[in-house]
């Protein structure tokens, strides 16, 4: 019964993540003005989340070839997802802090780094482990397999969280300093707008919290399972699979629904007849030049 509940939570949360990620992918495909380098990184992040969600939606398939495919695929695309967040953080840091304009030349290196690392870690995780032998297809069996999972997935994950946190801290600190200088120069009536923009920019500091919120319970659960393999905590497992499966939804809201996307959608909606547009909520574009990633 508990496995059925966990399975339902995974399917429901993954369906929400799939919808959110697919929406961002669709926006990138349909709106040519979004195809700038920085939003291209968001596109590949959403694409990774979308495939991760697709394989999760299948739930716990029968043991066999498809079960192995699900185990390897969920590992690969979840790794790729949080690795793409590090490329976004790196791009922001290189542009804002180091004032470099060569980020577009790094595209091939980003692809090699993300897909290559995800592939290597996925292959390494299979050493000492047999996908598909547990209750779930991605369950690791044996202490060696569990330890390998911690090293090949959770170690890179928390490395990415620390890197993102440090990078966004430096970006926000520099922007804070720039804002203080601007406030001293600008007239008083403009100070409110500057501080409002800085408040919007500070939202970047919440990006690392997405990974923490998505994987903190999973990390605790893996460590607990390694220490006490015969004692499962149901509520911890519930939070583990539920929050991890919602990662795609969180990413699509934080990274994807920026001012450029809202502006592109609003531009299309303006072409609709008035009787339809009145039924839709207004889309706010406040602070769009400074807050969107695509402005880089």
Coordinates of C-alpha atoms in Angstrom, one line a residue:
X1 CA 0.0 0.0 0.0
X2 CA 2.8 2.4 0.9
X3 CA 4.5 1.7 -2.5
X4 CA 1.2 2.5 -4.3
X5 CA 1.0 5.9 -2.5
X6 CA 4.6 6.7 -3.3
X7 CA 4.0 5.7 -6.9
X8 CA 0.9 7.9 -7.2
X9 CA 2.9 10.9 -5.7
X10 CA 5.7 10.4 -8.2
X11 CA 3.3 10.2 -11.1
X12 CA 1.3 13.3 -10.0
X13 CA 4.3 15.5 -9.2
X14 CA 6.1 14.4 -12.4
X15 CA 3.1 15.2 -14.5
X16 CA 3.1 18.8 -13.1
X17 CA 6.8 19.1 -13.8
X18 CA 6.3 17.8 -17.3
X19 CA 3.7 20.4 -18.0
X20 CA 5.9 23.2 -16.6
X21 CA 9.0 22.1 -18.5
X22 CA 7.1 21.4 -21.8
X23 CA 5.6 24.9 -21.6
X24 CA 9.1 26.4 -21.5
X25 CA 10.3 24.1 -24.3
X26 CA 7.3 25.1 -26.4
X27 CA 7.9 28.8 -25.8
X28 CA 11.4 28.5 -27.0
X29 CA 10.3 26.6 -30.1
X30 CA 7.5 29.0 -31.0
X31 CA 9.0 32.4 -30.1
X32 CA 12.0 33.3 -32.1
X33 CA 12.9 36.3 -30.0
X34 CA 13.6 34.0 -27.0
X35 CA 16.4 32.1 -28.9
X36 CA 19.2 34.0 -27.3
X37 CA 22.1 32.2 -25.7
X38 CA 21.1 32.6 -22.0
X39 CA 17.6 31.4 -22.6
X40 CA 19.0 28.5 -24.7
X41 CA 20.5 27.3 -21.5
X42 CA 17.1 27.5 -19.9
X43 CA 15.7 25.5 -22.8
X44 CA 18.1 22.7 -22.3
X45 CA 17.4 22.8 -18.5
X46 CA 13.7 22.4 -19.3
X47 CA 14.4 19.7 -21.8
X48 CA 16.3 17.7 -19.3
X49 CA 13.5 18.2 -16.7
X50 CA 10.9 17.2 -19.3
X51 CA 12.6 13.8 -20.1
X52 CA 13.2 13.2 -16.4
X53 CA 9.5 13.7 -15.7
X54 CA 8.5 11.5 -18.7
X55 CA 10.4 8.5 -17.4
X56 CA 9.1 9.2 -13.8
X57 CA 5.5 9.3 -15.0
X58 CA 5.8 5.6 -16.0
X59 CA 5.9 4.9 -12.3
X60 CA 7.3 1.5 -11.4
X61 CA 7.2 -0.6 -14.5
X62 CA 7.5 -4.3 -14.6
X63 CA 11.0 -5.6 -14.1
X64 CA 12.9 -6.0 -17.3
X65 CA 14.5 -4.0 -20.1
X66 CA 12.2 -1.0 -19.6
X67 CA 12.9 -0.9 -15.9
X68 CA 16.6 -0.7 -16.6
X69 CA 15.9 2.1 -19.2
X70 CA 14.0 4.0 -16.6
X71 CA 16.7 3.6 -13.9
X72 CA 19.4 4.9 -16.2
X73 CA 17.3 7.6 -17.8
X74 CA 16.1 9.2 -14.6
X75 CA 19.7 9.2 -13.3
X76 CA 21.0 10.8 -16.5
X77 CA 18.4 13.5 -17.0
X78 CA 18.2 14.5 -13.3
X79 CA 22.0 14.9 -13.3
X80 CA 21.8 16.9 -16.6
X81 CA 19.2 19.1 -15.1
X82 CA 21.1 20.4 -12.1
X83 CA 24.3 20.6 -14.2
X84 CA 22.5 23.0 -16.6
X85 CA 21.8 25.2 -13.6
X86 CA 25.5 25.5 -13.0
X87 CA 26.0 26.7 -16.6
X88 CA 23.4 29.4 -16.1
X89 CA 25.0 30.5 -12.8
X90 CA 28.5 30.5 -14.6
X91 CA 27.1 32.6 -17.5
X92 CA 25.7 35.2 -15.1
X93 CA 28.9 35.4 -13.1
X94 CA 31.1 35.6 -16.2
X95 CA 28.9 38.4 -17.7
X96 CA 28.1 40.4 -14.7
X97 CA 31.1 40.0 -12.4
X98 CA 33.9 39.4 -14.8
X99 CA 32.4 41.5 -17.7
X100 CA 33.2 38.9 -20.3
X101 CA 31.3 38.9 -23.6
X102 CA 32.5 35.5 -24.9
X103 CA 29.9 33.3 -23.2
X104 CA 28.3 32.3 -26.5
X105 CA 31.6 30.7 -27.5
X106 CA 31.3 28.4 -24.5
X107 CA 28.2 26.6 -25.8
X108 CA 29.9 23.5 -27.1
X109 CA 31.9 23.2 -23.8
X110 CA 28.7 23.5 -21.8
X111 CA 27.2 20.6 -23.8
X112 CA 30.3 18.4 -23.4
X113 CA 30.4 19.2 -19.7
X114 CA 26.7 18.5 -19.0
X115 CA 26.0 15.5 -21.2
X116 CA 29.5 14.0 -20.7
X117 CA 29.4 14.3 -16.9
X118 CA 25.8 13.0 -16.7
X119 CA 26.8 10.0 -18.9
X120 CA 30.0 9.2 -16.9
X121 CA 28.2 9.4 -13.6
X122 CA 25.3 7.3 -14.8
X123 CA 27.7 4.5 -16.0
X124 CA 29.8 4.7 -12.8
X125 CA 26.6 4.3 -10.7
X126 CA 25.9 1.0 -12.3
X127 CA 29.1 -0.4 -10.9
X128 CA 28.3 -2.4 -7.8
X129 CA 24.6 -1.9 -8.4
X130 CA 21.8 -3.6 -10.3
X131 CA 19.0 -1.4 -11.4
X132 CA 15.6 -2.8 -11.1
X133 CA 16.1 -5.3 -8.2
X134 CA 14.5 -3.2 -5.6
X135 CA 10.9 -2.1 -5.1
X136 CA 11.6 0.8 -7.5
X137 CA 13.6 0.7 -10.7
X138 CA 16.0 3.3 -9.5
X139 CA 16.4 1.6 -6.1
X140 CA 20.0 0.7 -5.3
X141 CA 20.6 -2.7 -3.7
X142 CA 23.5 -3.5 -1.4
X143 CA 25.7 -1.1 0.6
X144 CA 28.2 -0.8 -2.3
X145 CA 25.4 0.4 -4.7
X146 CA 24.1 2.8 -2.2
X147 CA 27.5 4.3 -1.5
X148 CA 28.2 4.6 -5.2
X149 CA 24.8 6.4 -5.6
X150 CA 25.9 8.9 -3.0
X151 CA 29.2 9.5 -4.7
X152 CA 27.9 9.7 -8.3
X153 CA 24.7 11.6 -7.8
X154 CA 24.5 13.4 -4.4
X155 CA 28.1 14.5 -4.3
X156 CA 27.9 16.3 -7.7
X157 CA 24.4 17.6 -6.7
X158 CA 25.6 19.3 -3.5
X159 CA 28.7 20.5 -5.3
X160 CA 26.4 22.2 -7.8
X161 CA 24.4 23.7 -5.0
X162 CA 27.5 25.2 -3.3
X163 CA 28.8 26.5 -6.7
X164 CA 25.4 28.1 -7.5
X165 CA 25.1 29.6 -4.1
X166 CA 28.6 31.1 -4.1
X167 CA 28.2 32.3 -7.7
X168 CA 24.9 34.1 -7.1
X169 CA 26.2 35.6 -3.9
X170 CA 29.0 37.2 -5.9
X171 CA 26.6 38.4 -8.6
X172 CA 24.2 39.9 -6.1
X173 CA 27.0 41.6 -4.1
X174 CA 28.3 43.3 -7.2
X175 CA 24.8 44.4 -8.3
X176 CA 24.2 45.7 -4.7
X177 CA 27.4 47.8 -4.9
X178 CA 26.4 49.1 -8.3
X179 CA 23.0 50.0 -7.0
X180 CA 24.4 52.0 -4.1
X181 CA 26.6 54.0 -6.5
X182 CA 23.6 54.6 -8.7
X183 CA 21.4 55.8 -5.8
X184 CA 24.1 58.3 -4.9
X185 CA 24.0 59.7 -8.5
X186 CA 20.4 59.5 -9.4
X187 CA 17.7 62.0 -8.3
X188 CA 15.6 61.0 -5.3
X189 CA 12.4 60.2 -7.4
X190 CA 14.4 57.5 -9.2
X191 CA 15.6 55.8 -6.1
X192 CA 12.4 53.8 -5.6
X193 CA 12.7 52.3 -9.1
X194 CA 16.4 51.3 -8.5
X195 CA 15.6 49.6 -5.2
X196 CA 12.6 47.9 -6.7
X197 CA 14.9 46.5 -9.5
X198 CA 17.5 45.4 -7.0
X199 CA 14.8 43.5 -5.0
X200 CA 13.8 41.7 -8.2
X201 CA 17.5 40.9 -8.9
X202 CA 17.9 39.5 -5.5
X203 CA 15.5 36.7 -6.5
X204 CA 18.5 35.1 -8.2
X205 CA 19.6 34.2 -4.7
X206 CA 16.7 31.9 -4.4
X207 CA 17.8 29.7 -7.4
X208 CA 20.1 27.5 -5.3
X209 CA 17.2 26.9 -2.9
X210 CA 15.3 25.1 -5.7
X211 CA 17.9 22.3 -5.7
X212 CA 18.1 22.3 -1.9
X213 CA 14.3 22.0 -1.6
X214 CA 14.0 19.4 -4.4
X215 CA 16.8 17.1 -3.1
X216 CA 17.3 17.7 0.7
X217 CA 14.8 15.1 1.8
X218 CA 16.2 12.6 -0.8
X219 CA 19.7 13.2 0.5
X220 CA 18.6 12.6 4.1
X221 CA 16.7 9.5 3.1
X222 CA 19.7 8.0 1.2
X223 CA 22.0 8.6 4.1
X224 CA 19.5 7.1 6.5
X225 CA 19.0 4.1 4.3
X226 CA 22.8 3.6 4.2
X227 CA 23.0 3.7 8.0
X228 CA 19.8 1.7 8.7
X229 CA 19.0 -0.3 5.6
X230 CA 16.2 -2.2 7.3
X231 CA 14.3 0.7 8.6
X232 CA 12.3 2.8 6.2
X233 CA 10.6 6.0 7.2
X234 CA 7.4 6.5 5.1
X235 CA 7.0 10.2 5.5
X236 CA 10.6 10.8 4.6
X237 CA 10.2 8.6 1.5
X238 CA 7.1 10.6 0.6
X239 CA 8.9 13.9 0.8
X240 CA 11.9 12.4 -1.0
X241 CA 10.0 11.3 -4.1
X242 CA 7.5 14.1 -4.1
X243 CA 9.9 17.0 -3.9
X244 CA 12.4 15.5 -6.3
X245 CA 9.7 14.9 -8.9
X246 CA 8.6 18.6 -8.6
X247 CA 12.1 19.8 -9.6
X248 CA 11.0 20.4 -13.2
X249 CA 8.0 22.5 -12.1
X250 CA 10.2 24.6 -9.7
X251 CA 12.8 25.2 -12.5
X252 CA 10.3 26.1 -15.1
X253 CA 8.7 28.8 -12.8
X254 CA 12.0 30.2 -11.5
X255 CA 14.2 30.1 -14.7
X256 CA 11.6 30.0 -17.5
X257 CA 8.8 32.4 -16.6
X258 CA 11.0 35.5 -16.8
X259 CA 10.0 38.9 -18.3
X260 CA 11.0 37.9 -21.9
X261 CA 8.7 34.9 -21.9
X262 CA 5.8 37.0 -20.4
X263 CA 6.5 39.7 -23.0
X264 CA 6.5 37.2 -25.9
X265 CA 3.2 35.7 -24.6
X266 CA 1.6 39.1 -24.1
X267 CA 2.6 40.2 -27.6
X268 CA 0.7 37.2 -29.0
X269 CA -2.3 37.7 -26.7
X270 CA -2.6 41.3 -27.9
X271 CA -3.5 39.9 -31.3
X272 CA -6.5 38.1 -29.9
X273 CA -10.0 39.7 -30.0
X274 CA -10.9 41.9 -27.0
X275 CA -13.6 39.5 -25.8
X276 CA -11.0 36.8 -25.3
X277 CA -8.3 39.0 -23.8
X278 CA -10.6 40.3 -21.1
X279 CA -10.9 36.8 -19.8
X280 CA -7.1 36.5 -19.2
X281 CA -5.2 37.9 -16.2
X282 CA -2.9 40.8 -16.8
X283 CA 0.8 39.9 -17.2
X284 CA 3.1 42.3 -15.3
X285 CA 6.5 43.2 -16.9
X286 CA 7.9 45.4 -14.2
X287 CA 11.7 45.6 -14.1
X288 CA 12.0 43.4 -17.2
X289 CA 15.3 44.9 -18.5
X290 CA 17.2 44.2 -15.4
X291 CA 15.7 40.9 -14.1
X292 CA 15.5 38.7 -17.1
X293 CA 18.3 36.3 -17.9
X294 CA 18.0 36.9 -21.6
X295 CA 19.2 40.5 -21.1
X296 CA 22.7 39.1 -20.9

